[in-house]
Each structure stands twice: as structure tokens, then as C-alpha cells.
Coordinates of C-alpha atoms and ligand atoms in Angstrom, one line a residue:
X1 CA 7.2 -30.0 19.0
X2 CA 3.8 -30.8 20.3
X3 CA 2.9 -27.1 20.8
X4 CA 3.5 -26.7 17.5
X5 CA 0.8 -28.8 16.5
X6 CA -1.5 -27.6 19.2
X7 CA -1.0 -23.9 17.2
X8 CA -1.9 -25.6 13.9
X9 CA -5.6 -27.1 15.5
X10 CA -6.3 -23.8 17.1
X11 CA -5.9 -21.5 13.7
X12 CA -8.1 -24.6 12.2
X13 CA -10.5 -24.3 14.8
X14 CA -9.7 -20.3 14.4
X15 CA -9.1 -19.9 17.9
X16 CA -7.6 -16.7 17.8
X17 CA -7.0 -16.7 22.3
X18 CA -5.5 -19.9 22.8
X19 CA -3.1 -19.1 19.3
X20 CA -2.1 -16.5 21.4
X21 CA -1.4 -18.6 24.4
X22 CA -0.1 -21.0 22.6
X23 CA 2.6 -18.8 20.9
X24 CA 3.5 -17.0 24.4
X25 CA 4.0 -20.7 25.3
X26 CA 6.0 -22.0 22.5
X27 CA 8.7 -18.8 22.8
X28 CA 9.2 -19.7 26.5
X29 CA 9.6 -23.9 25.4
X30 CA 12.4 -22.1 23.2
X31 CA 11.2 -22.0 19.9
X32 CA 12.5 -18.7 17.8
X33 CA 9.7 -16.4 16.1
X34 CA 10.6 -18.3 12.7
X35 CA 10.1 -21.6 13.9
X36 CA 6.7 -21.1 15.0
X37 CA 5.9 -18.8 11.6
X38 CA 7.4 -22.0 9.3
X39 CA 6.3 -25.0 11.4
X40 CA 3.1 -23.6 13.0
X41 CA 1.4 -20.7 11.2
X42 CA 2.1 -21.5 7.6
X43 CA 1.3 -25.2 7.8
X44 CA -2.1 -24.2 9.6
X45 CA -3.2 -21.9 6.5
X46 CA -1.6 -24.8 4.3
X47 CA -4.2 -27.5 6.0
X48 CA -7.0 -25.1 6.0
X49 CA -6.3 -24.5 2.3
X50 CA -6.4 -28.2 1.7
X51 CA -9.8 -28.5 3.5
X52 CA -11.2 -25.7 1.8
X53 CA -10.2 -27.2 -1.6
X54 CA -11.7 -30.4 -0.3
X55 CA -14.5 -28.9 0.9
X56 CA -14.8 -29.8 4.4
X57 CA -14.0 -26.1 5.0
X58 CA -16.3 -23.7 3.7
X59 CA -15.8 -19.9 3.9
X60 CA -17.2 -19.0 7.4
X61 CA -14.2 -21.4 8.5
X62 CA -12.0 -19.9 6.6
X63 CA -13.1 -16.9 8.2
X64 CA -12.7 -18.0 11.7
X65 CA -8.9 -19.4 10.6
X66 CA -7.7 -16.6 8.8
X67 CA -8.7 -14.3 11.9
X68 CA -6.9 -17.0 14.3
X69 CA -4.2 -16.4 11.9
X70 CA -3.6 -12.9 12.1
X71 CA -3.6 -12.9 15.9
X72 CA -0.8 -15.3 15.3
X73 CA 0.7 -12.9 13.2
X74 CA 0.2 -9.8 15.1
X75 CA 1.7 -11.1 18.2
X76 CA 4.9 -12.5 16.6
X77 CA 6.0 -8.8 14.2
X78 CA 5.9 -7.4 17.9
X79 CA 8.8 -10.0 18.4
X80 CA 10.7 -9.9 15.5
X81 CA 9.9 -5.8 15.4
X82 CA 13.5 -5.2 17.1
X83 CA 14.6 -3.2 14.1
X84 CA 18.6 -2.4 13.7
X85 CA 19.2 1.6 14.1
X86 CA 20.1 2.1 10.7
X87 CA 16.9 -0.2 8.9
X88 CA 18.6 -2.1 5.5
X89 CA 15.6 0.0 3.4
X90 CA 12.3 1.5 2.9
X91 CA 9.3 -0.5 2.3
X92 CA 6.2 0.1 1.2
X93 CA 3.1 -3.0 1.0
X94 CA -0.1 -3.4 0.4
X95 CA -2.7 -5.7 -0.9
X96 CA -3.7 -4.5 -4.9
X97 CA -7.1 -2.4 -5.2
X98 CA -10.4 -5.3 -4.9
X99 CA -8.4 -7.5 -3.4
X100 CA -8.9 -8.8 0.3
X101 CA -6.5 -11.2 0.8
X102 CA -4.0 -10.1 3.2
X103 CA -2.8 -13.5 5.1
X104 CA 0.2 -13.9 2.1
X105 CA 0.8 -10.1 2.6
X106 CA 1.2 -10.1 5.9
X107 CA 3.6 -13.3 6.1
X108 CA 5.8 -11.1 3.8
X109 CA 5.6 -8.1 6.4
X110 CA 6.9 -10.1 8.8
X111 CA 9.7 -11.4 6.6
X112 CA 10.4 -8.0 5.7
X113 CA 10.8 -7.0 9.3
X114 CA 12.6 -10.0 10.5
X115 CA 15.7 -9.3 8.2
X116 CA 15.6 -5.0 8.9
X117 CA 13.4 -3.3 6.8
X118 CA 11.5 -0.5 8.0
X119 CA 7.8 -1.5 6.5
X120 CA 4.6 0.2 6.2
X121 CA 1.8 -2.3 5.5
X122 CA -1.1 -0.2 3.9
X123 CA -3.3 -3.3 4.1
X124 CA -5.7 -4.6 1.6
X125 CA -7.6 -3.0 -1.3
X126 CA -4.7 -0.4 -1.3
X127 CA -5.1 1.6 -4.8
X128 CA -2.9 2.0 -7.3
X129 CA -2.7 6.4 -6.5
X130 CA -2.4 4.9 -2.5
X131 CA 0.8 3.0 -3.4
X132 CA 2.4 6.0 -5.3
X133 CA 1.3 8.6 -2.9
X134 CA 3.0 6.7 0.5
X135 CA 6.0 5.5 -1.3
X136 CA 6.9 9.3 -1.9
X137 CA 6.0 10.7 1.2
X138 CA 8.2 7.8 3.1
X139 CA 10.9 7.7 0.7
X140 CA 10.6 4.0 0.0
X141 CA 13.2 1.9 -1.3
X142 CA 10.3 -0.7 -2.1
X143 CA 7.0 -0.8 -3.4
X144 CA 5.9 -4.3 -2.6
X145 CA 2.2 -5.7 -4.2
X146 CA 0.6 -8.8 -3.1
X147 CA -2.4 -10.2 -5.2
X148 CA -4.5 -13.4 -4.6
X149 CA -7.0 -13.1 -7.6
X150 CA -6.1 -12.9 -11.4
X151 CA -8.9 -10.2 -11.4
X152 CA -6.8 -7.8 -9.6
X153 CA -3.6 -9.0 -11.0
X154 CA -3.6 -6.1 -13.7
X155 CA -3.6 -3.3 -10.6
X156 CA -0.1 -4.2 -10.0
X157 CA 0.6 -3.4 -13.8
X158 CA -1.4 -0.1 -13.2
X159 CA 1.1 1.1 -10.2
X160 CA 4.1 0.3 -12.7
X161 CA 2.2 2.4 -15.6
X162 CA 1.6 5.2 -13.2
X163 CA 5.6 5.3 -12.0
X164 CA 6.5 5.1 -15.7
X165 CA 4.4 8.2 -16.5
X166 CA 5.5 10.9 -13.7
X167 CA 9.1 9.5 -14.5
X168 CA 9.3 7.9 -11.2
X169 CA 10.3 4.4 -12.9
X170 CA 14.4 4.1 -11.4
X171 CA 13.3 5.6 -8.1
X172 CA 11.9 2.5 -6.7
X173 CA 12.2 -1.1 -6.6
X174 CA 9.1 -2.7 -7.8
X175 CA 8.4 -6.4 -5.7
X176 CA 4.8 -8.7 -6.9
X177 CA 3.9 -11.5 -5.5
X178 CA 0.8 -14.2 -4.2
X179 CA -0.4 -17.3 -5.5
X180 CA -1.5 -16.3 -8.9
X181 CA 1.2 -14.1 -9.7
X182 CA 4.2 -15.9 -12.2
X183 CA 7.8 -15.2 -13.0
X184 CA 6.2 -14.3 -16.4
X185 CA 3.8 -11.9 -15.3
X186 CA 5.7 -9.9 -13.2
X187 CA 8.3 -9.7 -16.1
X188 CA 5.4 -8.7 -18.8
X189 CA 4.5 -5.9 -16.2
X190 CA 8.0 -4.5 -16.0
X191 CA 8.6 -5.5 -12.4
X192 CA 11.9 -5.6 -10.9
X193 CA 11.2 -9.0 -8.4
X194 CA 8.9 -11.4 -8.1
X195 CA 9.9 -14.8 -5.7
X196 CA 6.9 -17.5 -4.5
X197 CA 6.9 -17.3 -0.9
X198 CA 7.8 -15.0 1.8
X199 CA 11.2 -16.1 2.8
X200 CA 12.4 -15.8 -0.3
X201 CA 11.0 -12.0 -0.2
X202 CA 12.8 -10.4 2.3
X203 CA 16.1 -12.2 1.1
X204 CA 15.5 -11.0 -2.8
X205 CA 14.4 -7.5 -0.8
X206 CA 17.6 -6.7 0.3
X207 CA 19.6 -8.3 -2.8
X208 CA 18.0 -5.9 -5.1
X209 CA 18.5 -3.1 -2.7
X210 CA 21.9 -4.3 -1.4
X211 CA 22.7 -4.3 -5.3
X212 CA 21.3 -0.9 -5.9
X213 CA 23.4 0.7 -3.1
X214 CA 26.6 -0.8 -4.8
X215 CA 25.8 0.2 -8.3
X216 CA 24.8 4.0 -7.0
X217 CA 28.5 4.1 -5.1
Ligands
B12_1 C1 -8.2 -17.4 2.9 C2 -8.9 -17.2 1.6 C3 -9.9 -16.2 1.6 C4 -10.3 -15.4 2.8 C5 -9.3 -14.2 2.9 C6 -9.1 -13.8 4.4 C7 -7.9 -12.9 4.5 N1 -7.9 -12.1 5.6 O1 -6.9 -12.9 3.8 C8 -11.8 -14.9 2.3 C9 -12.8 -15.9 2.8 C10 -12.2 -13.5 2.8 C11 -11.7 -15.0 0.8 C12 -12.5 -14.3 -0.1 C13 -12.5 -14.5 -1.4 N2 -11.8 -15.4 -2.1 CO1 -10.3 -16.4 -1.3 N3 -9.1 -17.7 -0.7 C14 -8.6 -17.9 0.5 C15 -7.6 -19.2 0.4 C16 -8.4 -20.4 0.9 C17 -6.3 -19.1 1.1 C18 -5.5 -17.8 0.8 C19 -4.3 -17.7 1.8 O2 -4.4 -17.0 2.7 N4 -3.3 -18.6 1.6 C20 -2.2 -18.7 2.6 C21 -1.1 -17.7 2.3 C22 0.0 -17.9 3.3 O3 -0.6 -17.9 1.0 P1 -0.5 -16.7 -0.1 O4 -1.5 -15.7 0.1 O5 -0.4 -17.3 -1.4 O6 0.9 -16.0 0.2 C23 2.2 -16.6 0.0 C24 2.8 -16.3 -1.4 O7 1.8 -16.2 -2.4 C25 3.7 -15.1 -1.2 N5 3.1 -13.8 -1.3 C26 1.9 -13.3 -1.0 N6 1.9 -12.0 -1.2 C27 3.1 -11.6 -1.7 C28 3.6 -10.3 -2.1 C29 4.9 -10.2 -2.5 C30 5.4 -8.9 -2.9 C31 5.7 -11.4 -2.6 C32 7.1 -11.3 -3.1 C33 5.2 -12.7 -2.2 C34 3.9 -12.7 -1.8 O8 4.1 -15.3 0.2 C35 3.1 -15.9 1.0 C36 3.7 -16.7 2.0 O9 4.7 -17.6 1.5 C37 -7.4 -19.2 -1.2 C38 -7.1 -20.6 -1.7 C39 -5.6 -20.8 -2.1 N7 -5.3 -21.9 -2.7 O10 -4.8 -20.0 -2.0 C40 -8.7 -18.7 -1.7 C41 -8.7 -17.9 -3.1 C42 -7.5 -17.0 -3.2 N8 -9.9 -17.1 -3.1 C43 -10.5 -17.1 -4.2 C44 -11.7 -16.4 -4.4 C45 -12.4 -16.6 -5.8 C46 -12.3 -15.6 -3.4 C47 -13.6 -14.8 -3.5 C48 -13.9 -14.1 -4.8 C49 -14.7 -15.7 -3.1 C50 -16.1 -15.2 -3.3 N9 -16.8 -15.8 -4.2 O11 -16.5 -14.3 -2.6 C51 -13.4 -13.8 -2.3 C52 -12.8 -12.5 -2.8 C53 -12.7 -11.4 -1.8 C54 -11.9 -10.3 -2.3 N10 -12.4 -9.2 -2.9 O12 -10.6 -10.3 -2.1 C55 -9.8 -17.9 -5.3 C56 -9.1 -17.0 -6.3 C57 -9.2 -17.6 -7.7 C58 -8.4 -16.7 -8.6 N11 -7.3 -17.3 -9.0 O13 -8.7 -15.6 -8.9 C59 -8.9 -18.8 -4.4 C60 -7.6 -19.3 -5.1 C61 -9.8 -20.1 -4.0 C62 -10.2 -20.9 -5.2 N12 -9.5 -22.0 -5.6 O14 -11.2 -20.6 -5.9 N13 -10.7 -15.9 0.5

């Protein structure tokens, strides 16, 4: 669909108004929320990946699309934010301590949301004390970490240390993800799910927990 690829030139350009237009547009052309999140918003930070790699994007660009991006974002959770009565589970995400990546993170929130979760998105730089302290005071099902560099890959490990040692382990569901983050890793960390993108996410999200529920009776 050509508004499609009009949303993908205006994250490039990081026109964060008309991707706003654009989307209000493409819903009333027909297109669902997910459409325009698989064929319009993720291909956009793909392309602007590429050109960053290539290095006709530098990082003010990336800057300007990520921004574009997030208005994209922002606009379509309000859509897909009709939540069932009963949510499927508790989750809480956040972006692990010195890490500012949040485009990933946010892609999962939305996933999250689309298929009933009730989710609170701490954000970025979230430390590992944050993640304990808000999955106990909203009775998560969840704790979900996203990661971008390998730096601040070993936070996640820290948040699995720290449940281990207040014996808060079986309590929740531990998910990691983001582009540097393996099968491997996540299983040398102790956590319970790891998947590559944000689809898979929210369906592995409410496996786990669907799984959980059956096993407790
Ligand atoms: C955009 C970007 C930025 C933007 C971030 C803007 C923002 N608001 O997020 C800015 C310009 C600020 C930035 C800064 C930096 N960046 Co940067 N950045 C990128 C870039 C180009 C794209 C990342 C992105 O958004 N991808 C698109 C999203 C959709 O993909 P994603 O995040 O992987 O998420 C998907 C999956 O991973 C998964 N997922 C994500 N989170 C989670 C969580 C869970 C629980 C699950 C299950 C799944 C999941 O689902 C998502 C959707 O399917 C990457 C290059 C790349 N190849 O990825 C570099 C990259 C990540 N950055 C890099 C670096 C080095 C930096 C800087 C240190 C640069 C500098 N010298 O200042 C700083 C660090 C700042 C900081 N402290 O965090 C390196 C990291 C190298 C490494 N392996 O450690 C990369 C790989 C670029 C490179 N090749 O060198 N960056």
C-alpha cells in the first residue's frame, strides 16, 4: 500500500507530524495497527539501520528517525491499548541500566499490549533495584529486559542475581531480549525466555504464563 511507503520515507526523513498523519490515514484506508507496525514502522528502522551501517546515515539522523519513530509508536499503543477486563498477566519492562536504546523495547510493549497484557514500560537506563522494586509493588507476572549493547548485557544477569538472593527466583517469569542478546546468553543467565523479535514476545509471554497458570492448578 502506497501509504505504507510514504510512513517508511517520513521515519527516514524523521518526520515525526506527517508519521502521524500518515498513520491516522492508513487506519481509515483500512489497514489494522499490525499492518502498519510490520509493513511500515519496522521496515523504516530496518532501512535506517542499513543506512547507518552504510554510512549515509550518521547519528543526528538516526536521531531525527528514531524520534519519528516513537511518535509512530505512541500513537498506535493508544490503538491497540483496548485491553480485555481480565489482562492475560502482569508485566513489567524496561531498558537494562546504561542503556538507551528503547526503539526494540518499545516494539515489544506494544506486542505485549496487543495480545492483553497489562504493561508498565519503565523506560530506558531502568536499574537493576528499579526492576525488582516495581515488579513487587505491581505484582508482575513478567519482568521483561531489553539490551542493545553487550556492555549492559551483564545488568540483565544482575536483576536474575538480585531475585535469586531475596528468594524471589519462582515468583516471576524472567523475558531478555535485543540484538545482542542470544539463546545462549539468556540461558547462562538463568533466564526463563528469550525470542528475537517482538512478535514472537508477546506470543512466548503468554505461553510461559499460560503454562504457569496450568502447572499452579
Ligand atoms: C537507533 C540506534 C541508536 C539511537 C537510539 C535511539 C533510541 N531512542 O533508541 C542512538 C543514536 C541514541 C544510539 C546511541 C548509541 N549507540 Co546505538 N544504535 C542504534 C541502531 C542504529 C538501531 C537500533 C534499533 O533501534 N533497531 C531497531 C529495533 C526495532 O530493533 P531492536 O532494538 O533490535 O529490537 C528488536 C529485537 O531485538 C527485539 N527486542 C528488543 N528488546 C527486547 C526485549 C525483550 C524482552 C525481547 C524478548 C525482545 C526484544 O524486538 C525488537 C523488535 O523486533 C543500532 C544498529 C543495529 N544494528 O541495531 C545501533 C547500536 C545498537 N548502537 C551502538 C552503539 C555503540 C551506540 C553508542 C555507544 C554510540 C556512541 N558511540 O555514542 C550509543 C550508546 C547510547 C547508550 N548509552 O545507550 C552499537 C552497539 C554495539 C554493541 N553490540 O554493543 C550498534 C549495534 C551500532 C553498531 N553497529 O555499532 N544508538
Amino acid at each position: 500500500m502506497e501509504v505504507l511507503e510514504e510512513i517508511i520515507a517520513a521515519i527516514e526523513a524523521g518526520k515525526g507530524k506527517r508519521v502521524k498523519w500518515l498513520i491516522m490515514q492508513a487506519l481509515e484506508e483500512g489497514c489494522t495497527p499490525w499492518e502498519i507496525v510490520d509493513f511500515g514502522l519496522i521496515p523504516a528502522m530496518e532501512s535506517v539501520t542499513r543506512k547507518y551501517h552504510d554510512e549515509q546515515f550518521f547519528v543526528p539522523e538516526v536521531i531525527l528517525a528514531s524520534h519519528a519513530m516513537s511518535v509512530g509508536t505512541r500513537i498506535l499503543s493508544e490503538y491497540l491499548q483496548e485491553q480485555p477486563r481480565e489482562p492475560v498477566g502482569t508485566v513489567v519492562i524496561g531498558t537494562v541500566k546504561g542503556d538507551l536504546h528503547n526503539i526494540g523495547k518499545n516494539l515489544v510493549v506494544m506486542m505485549l499490549r496487543g495480545v492483553g497484557f497489562l504493561v508498565y514500560d519503565l523506560g530506558y537506563d531502568v536499574s537493576a533495584e528499579t526492576f525488582l522494586k516495581k515488579a513487587i509493588e505491581y505484582e508482575a507476572d513478567i519482568i521483561c529486559m531489553s539490551a542493545m549493547l553487550t556492555t549492559t548485557m551483564p545488568q540483565m544477569q544482575k536483576v536474575v542475581e538480585r531475585l535469586v538472593s531475596r528468594r524471589l527466583r519462582d515468583r516471576f517469569i524472567v523475558m531478555v531480549g535485543g540484538a545482542p542478546v542470544t539463546e545462549g546468553f539468556a540461558k547462562s543467565i538463568g533466564a526463563d525466555i528469550y525470542t528475537k523479535d517482538a512478535g514472537m514476545a508477546a506470543i512466548e509471554a503468554k505461553k510461559a504464563l499460560e503454562y504457569r497458570k496450568e502447572q499452579s492448578g
